[in-house]
Short mmCIF file of C-alpha atoms and ligand atoms in Angstrom, two decimals:
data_model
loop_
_atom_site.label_atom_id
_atom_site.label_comp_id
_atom_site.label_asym_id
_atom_site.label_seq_id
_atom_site.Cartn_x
_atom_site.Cartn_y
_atom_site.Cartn_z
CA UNK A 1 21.30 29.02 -3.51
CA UNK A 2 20.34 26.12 -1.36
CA UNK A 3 16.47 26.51 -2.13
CA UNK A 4 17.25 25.27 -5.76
CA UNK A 5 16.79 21.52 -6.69
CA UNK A 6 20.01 20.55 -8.66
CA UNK A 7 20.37 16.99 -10.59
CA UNK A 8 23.22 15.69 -11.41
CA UNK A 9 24.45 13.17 -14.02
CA UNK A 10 27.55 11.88 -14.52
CA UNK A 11 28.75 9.54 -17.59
CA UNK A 12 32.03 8.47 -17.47
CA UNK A 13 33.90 7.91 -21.16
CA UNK A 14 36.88 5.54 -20.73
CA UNK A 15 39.58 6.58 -18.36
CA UNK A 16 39.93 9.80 -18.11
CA UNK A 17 36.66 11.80 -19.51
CA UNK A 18 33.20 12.09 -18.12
CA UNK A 19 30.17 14.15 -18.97
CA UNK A 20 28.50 16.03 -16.30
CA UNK A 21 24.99 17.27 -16.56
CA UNK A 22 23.41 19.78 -14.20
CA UNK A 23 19.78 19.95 -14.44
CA UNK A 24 17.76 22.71 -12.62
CA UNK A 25 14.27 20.91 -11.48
CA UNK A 26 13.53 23.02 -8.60
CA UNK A 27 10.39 24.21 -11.15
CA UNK A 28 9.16 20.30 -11.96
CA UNK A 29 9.95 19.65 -8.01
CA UNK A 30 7.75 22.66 -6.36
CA UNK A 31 4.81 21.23 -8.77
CA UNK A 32 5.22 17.88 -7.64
CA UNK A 33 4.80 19.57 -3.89
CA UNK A 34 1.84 21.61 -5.39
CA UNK A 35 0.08 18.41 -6.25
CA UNK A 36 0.92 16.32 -3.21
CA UNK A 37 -0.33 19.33 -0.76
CA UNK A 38 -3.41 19.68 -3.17
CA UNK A 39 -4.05 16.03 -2.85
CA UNK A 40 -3.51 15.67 0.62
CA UNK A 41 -5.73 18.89 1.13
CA UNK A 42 -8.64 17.87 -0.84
CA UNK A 43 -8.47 14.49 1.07
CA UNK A 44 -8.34 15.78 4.07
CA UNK A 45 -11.10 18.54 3.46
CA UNK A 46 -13.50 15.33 1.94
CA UNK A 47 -12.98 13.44 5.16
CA UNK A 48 -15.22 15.28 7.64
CA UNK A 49 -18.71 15.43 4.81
CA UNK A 50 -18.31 11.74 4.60
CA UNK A 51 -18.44 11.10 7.88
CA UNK A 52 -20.92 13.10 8.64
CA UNK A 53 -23.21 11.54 5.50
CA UNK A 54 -22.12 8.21 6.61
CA UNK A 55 -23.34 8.87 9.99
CA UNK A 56 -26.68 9.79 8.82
CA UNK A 57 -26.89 6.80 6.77
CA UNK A 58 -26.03 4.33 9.00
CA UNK A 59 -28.46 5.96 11.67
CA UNK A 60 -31.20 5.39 8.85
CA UNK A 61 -30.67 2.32 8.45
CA UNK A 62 -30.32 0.72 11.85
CA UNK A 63 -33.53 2.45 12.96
CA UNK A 64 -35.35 0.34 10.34
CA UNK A 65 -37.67 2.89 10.03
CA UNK A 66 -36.32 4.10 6.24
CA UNK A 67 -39.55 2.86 3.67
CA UNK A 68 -39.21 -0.38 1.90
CA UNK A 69 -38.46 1.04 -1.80
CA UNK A 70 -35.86 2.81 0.49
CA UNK A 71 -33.84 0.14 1.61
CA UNK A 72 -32.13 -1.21 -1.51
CA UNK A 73 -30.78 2.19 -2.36
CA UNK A 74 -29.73 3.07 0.80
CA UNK A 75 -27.74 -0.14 1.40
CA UNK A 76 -25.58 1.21 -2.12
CA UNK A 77 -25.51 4.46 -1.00
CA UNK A 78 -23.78 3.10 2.72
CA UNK A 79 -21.77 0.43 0.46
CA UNK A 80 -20.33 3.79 -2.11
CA UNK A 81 -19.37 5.86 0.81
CA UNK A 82 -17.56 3.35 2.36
CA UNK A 83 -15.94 2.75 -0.78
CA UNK A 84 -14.77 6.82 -0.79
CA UNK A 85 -14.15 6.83 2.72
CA UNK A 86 -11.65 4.07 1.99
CA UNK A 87 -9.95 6.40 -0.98
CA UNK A 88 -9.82 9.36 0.77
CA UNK A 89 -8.06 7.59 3.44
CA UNK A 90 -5.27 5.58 0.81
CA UNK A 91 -5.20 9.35 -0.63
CA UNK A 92 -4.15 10.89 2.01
CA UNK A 93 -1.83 8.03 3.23
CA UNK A 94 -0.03 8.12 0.42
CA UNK A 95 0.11 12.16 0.10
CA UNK A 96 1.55 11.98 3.69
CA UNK A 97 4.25 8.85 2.61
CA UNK A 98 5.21 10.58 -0.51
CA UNK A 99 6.38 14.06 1.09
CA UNK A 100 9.34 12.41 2.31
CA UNK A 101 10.58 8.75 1.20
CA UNK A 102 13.17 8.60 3.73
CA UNK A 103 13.63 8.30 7.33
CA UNK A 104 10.82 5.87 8.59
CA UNK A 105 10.06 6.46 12.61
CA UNK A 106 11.89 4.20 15.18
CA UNK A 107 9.36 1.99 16.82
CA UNK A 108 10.13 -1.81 17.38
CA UNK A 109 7.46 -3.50 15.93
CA UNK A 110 7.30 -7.30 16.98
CA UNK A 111 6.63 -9.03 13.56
CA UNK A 112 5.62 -12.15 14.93
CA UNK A 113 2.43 -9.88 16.19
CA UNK A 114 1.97 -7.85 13.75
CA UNK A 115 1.43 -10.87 11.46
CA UNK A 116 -1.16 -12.30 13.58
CA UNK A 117 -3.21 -8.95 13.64
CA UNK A 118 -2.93 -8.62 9.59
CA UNK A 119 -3.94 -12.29 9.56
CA UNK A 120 -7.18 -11.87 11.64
CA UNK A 121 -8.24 -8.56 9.50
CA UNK A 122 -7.39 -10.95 6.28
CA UNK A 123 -9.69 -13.54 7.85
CA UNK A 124 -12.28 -10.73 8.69
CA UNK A 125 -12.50 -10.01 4.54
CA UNK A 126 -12.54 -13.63 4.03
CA UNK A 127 -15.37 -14.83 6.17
CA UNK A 128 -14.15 -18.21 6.67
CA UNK A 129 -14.29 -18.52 2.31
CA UNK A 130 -10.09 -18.98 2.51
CA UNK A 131 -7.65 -20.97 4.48
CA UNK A 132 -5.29 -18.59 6.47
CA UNK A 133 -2.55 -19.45 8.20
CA UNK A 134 1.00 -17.68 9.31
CA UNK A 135 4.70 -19.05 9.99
CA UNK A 136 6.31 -17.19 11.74
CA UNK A 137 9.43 -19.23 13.85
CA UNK A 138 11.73 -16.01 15.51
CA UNK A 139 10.74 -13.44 17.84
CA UNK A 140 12.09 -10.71 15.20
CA UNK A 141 11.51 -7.15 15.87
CA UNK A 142 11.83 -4.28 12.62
CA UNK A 143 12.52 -0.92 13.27
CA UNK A 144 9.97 1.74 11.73
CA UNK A 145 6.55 3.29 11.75
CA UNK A 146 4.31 1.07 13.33
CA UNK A 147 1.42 2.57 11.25
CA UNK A 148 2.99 2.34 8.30
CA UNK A 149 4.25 -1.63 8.34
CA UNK A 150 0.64 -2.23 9.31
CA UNK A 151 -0.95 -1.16 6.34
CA UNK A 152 2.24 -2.84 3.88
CA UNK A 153 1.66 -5.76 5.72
CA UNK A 154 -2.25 -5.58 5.55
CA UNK A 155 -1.98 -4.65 1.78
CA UNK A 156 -0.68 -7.61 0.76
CA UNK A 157 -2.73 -10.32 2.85
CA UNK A 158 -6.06 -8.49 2.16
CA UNK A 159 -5.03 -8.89 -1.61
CA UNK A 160 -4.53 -12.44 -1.50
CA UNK A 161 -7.86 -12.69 -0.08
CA UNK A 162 -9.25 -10.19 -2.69
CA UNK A 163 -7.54 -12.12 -5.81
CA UNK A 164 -8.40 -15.58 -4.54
CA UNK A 165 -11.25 -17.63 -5.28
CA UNK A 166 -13.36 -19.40 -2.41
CA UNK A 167 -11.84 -22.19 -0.65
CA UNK A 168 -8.13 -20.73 -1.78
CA UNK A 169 -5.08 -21.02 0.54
CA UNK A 170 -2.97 -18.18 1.76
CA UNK A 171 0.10 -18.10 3.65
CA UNK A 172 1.54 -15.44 5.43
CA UNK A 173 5.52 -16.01 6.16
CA UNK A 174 8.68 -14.55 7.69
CA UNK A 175 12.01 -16.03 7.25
CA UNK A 176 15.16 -14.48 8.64
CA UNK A 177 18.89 -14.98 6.49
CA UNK A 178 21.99 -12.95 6.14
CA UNK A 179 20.02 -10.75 3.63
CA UNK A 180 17.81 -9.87 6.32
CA UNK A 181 14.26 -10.43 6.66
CA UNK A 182 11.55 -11.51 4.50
CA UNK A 183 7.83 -11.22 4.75
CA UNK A 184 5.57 -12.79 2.60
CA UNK A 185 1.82 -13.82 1.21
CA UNK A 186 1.33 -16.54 -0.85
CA UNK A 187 -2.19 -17.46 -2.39
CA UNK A 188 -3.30 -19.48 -4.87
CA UNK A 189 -5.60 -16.91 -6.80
CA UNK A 190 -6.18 -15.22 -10.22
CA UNK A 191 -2.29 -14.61 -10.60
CA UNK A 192 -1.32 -11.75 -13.07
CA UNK A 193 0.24 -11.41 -16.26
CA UNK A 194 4.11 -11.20 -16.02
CA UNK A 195 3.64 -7.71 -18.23
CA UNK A 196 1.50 -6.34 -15.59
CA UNK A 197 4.04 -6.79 -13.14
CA UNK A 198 6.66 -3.67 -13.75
CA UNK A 199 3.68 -1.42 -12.88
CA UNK A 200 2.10 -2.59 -10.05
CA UNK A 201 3.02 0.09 -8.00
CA UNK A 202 1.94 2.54 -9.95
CA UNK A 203 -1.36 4.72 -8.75
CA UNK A 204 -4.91 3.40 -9.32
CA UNK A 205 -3.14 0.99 -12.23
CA UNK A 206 -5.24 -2.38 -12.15
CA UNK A 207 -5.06 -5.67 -14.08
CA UNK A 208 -8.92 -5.94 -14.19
CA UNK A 209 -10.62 -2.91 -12.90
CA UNK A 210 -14.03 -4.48 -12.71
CA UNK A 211 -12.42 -7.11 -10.55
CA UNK A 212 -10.95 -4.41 -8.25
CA UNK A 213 -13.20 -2.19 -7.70
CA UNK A 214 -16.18 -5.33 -7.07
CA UNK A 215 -13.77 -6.55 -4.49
CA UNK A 216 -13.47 -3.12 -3.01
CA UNK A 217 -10.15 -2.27 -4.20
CA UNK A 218 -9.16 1.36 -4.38
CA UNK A 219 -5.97 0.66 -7.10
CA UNK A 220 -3.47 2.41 -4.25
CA UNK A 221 -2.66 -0.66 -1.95
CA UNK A 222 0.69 -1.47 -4.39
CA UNK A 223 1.27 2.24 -4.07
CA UNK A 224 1.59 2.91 -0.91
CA UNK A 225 3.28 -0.02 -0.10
CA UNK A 226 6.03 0.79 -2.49
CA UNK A 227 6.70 4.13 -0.53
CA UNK A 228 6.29 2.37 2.71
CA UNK A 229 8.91 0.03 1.77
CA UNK A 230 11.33 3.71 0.20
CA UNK A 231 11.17 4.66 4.08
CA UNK A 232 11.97 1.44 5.67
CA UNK A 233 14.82 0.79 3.14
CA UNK A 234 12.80 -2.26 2.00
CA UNK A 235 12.24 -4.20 -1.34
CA UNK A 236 9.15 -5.61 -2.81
CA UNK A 237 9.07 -8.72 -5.06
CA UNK A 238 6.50 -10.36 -6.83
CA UNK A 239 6.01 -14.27 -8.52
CA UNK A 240 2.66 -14.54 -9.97
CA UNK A 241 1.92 -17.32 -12.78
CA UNK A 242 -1.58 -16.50 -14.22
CA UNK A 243 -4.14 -18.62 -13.17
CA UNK A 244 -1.86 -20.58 -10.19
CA UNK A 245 -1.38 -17.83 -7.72
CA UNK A 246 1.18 -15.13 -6.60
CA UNK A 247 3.70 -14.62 -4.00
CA UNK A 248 4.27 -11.03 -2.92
CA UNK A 249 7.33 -10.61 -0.42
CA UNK A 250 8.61 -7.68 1.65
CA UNK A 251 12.41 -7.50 2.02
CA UNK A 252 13.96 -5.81 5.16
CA UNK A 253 17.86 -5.55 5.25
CA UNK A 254 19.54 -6.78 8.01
CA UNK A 255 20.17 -3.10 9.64
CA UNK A 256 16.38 -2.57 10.13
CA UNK A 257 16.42 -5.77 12.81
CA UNK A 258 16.75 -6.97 16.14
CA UNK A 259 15.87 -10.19 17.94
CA UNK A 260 13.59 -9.67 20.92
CA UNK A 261 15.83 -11.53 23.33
CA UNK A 262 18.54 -8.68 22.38
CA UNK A 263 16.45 -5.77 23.44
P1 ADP B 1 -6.47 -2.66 -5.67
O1 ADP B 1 -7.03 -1.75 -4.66
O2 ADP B 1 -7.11 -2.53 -7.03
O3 ADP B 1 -6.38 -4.06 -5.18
P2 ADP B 1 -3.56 -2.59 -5.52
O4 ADP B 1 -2.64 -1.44 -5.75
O5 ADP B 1 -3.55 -3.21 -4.17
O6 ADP B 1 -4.99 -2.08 -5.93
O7 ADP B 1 -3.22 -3.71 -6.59
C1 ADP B 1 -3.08 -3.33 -7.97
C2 ADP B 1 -3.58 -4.45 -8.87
O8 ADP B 1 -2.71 -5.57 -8.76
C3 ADP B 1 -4.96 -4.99 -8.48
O9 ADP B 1 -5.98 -4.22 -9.07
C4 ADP B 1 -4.92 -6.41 -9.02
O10 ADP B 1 -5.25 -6.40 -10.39
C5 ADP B 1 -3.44 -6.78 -8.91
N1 ADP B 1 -3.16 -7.63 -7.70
C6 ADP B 1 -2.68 -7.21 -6.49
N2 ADP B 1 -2.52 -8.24 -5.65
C7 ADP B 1 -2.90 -9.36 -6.33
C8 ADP B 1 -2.94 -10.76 -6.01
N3 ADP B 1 -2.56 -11.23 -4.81
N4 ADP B 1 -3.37 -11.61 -6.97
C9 ADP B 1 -3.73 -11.14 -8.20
N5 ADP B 1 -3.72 -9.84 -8.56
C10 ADP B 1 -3.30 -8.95 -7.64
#
């Protein structure tokens, strides 16, 4: 019955046993669906009250007509739904990148570009408090979802910015070998803990939660770049020393690229 998730293990014992184990899942697999569809629903269905109260708010408050005792609290309650506007979007995002980890689109995106736009958004956060700069020698072009490799890209360079004191440096390379290519951000931050490092990725998991959510952080930028990286057959790796900085790199293999000049 092909609507039945099947898992199979195999252990080999010396030459000429093995162990097979067939494990039915189809039950823990249609409840993972349930909760992806109800996350993605409940995202979607928050999306159009928040704009709508947003709306309202920012009307308010660009009329300059809302009372003086007014103004405080209504510059918190524009600041908190931007900050929910901003998880209901990573929400559904990652919903939408989790319901299938394979098979990214097949647009050309010129990384050279796309570099340069994710460094003038990381620039925008930093208001001139950070030194940004990108290198960036080939005219490479990766094969995916244009979409997506925008907000792995993004992720990363906004996080440097984010994690790094005032007056910090950030760099924002690609470098092409036989391994294929490699994006990355380097700051000089906060750093992180090598035993924070294995879970990253995970959802909403934070070193400092304070220090995320006061920078605006909604704990799902790791996350969704992880599955970004599942659908473009990518890698992520991380080098953070506490207290020096952290390099976080984006691996492409050599099958996801072309050279502009080819095309
Ligand atoms: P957040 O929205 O909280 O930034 P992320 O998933 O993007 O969530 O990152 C997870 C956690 O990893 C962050 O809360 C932060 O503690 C840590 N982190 C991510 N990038 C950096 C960085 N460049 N320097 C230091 N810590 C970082």
């Amino acid at each position: 019955n092909d609507a039945r998730k099947l898992q199979l293990e195999i252990t080999r014992y010396g030459k000429d046993e093995a162990l097979l184990i067939v494990r039915d899942i189809t039950r823990l697999h249609n409840l993972e669906q349930m909760r992806r569809d109800f996350v993605a629903n409940v995202s979607h269905e928050l999306r159009t009250p928040l704009t709508v109260i947003a709306g309202y708010l920012e009307t308010l408050e660009s009329s300059g007509q809302a009372p003086k005792p007014w103004q405080r609290p209504l510059q918190q309650m524009l600041e908190q739904t931007g900050r929910m506007t901003s998880l209901v979007n990573d929400l559904l995002l990652l919903a939408r990148l989790e319901t299938s980890e394979r098979d990214s689109g097949r647009e050309r995106v010129a990384v050279g570009e796309l570099m340069e736009r994710v460094a003038r958004e990381a620039r925008g956060l930093s208001g001139g408090r950070h030194n940004i700069t990108v290198a960036c020698s080939d005219d490479a072009l990766l094969t995916g979802d244009a979409n997506e490799l925008h907000s792995a890209f993004a992720n990363l360079a906004l996080n440097a910015v984010k994690y790094s004191p005032n007056g910090g440096d950030i760099t924002l390379s690609w470098t092409l070998d036989s391994r294929g290519g490699h994006f990355s951000v380097r700051d000089s931050g906060i750093g992180i803990d090598p035993i924070h490092i294995p879970r990253l990725t995970e959802r909403f998991y934070r070193v400092d939660a304070g220090r995320s959510r006061e920078s605006g952080g909604t704990g799902l930028g790791l996350a969704i770049v992880k599955h970004v990286l599942l659908r473009h057959s990518g890698e992520l790796s991380v080098d953070s020393r506490p207290g020096r900085g952290s390099t976080f790199a984006l691996h492409f293999p050599p099958h996801k690229l072309t050279s502009a000049a080819e095309n």
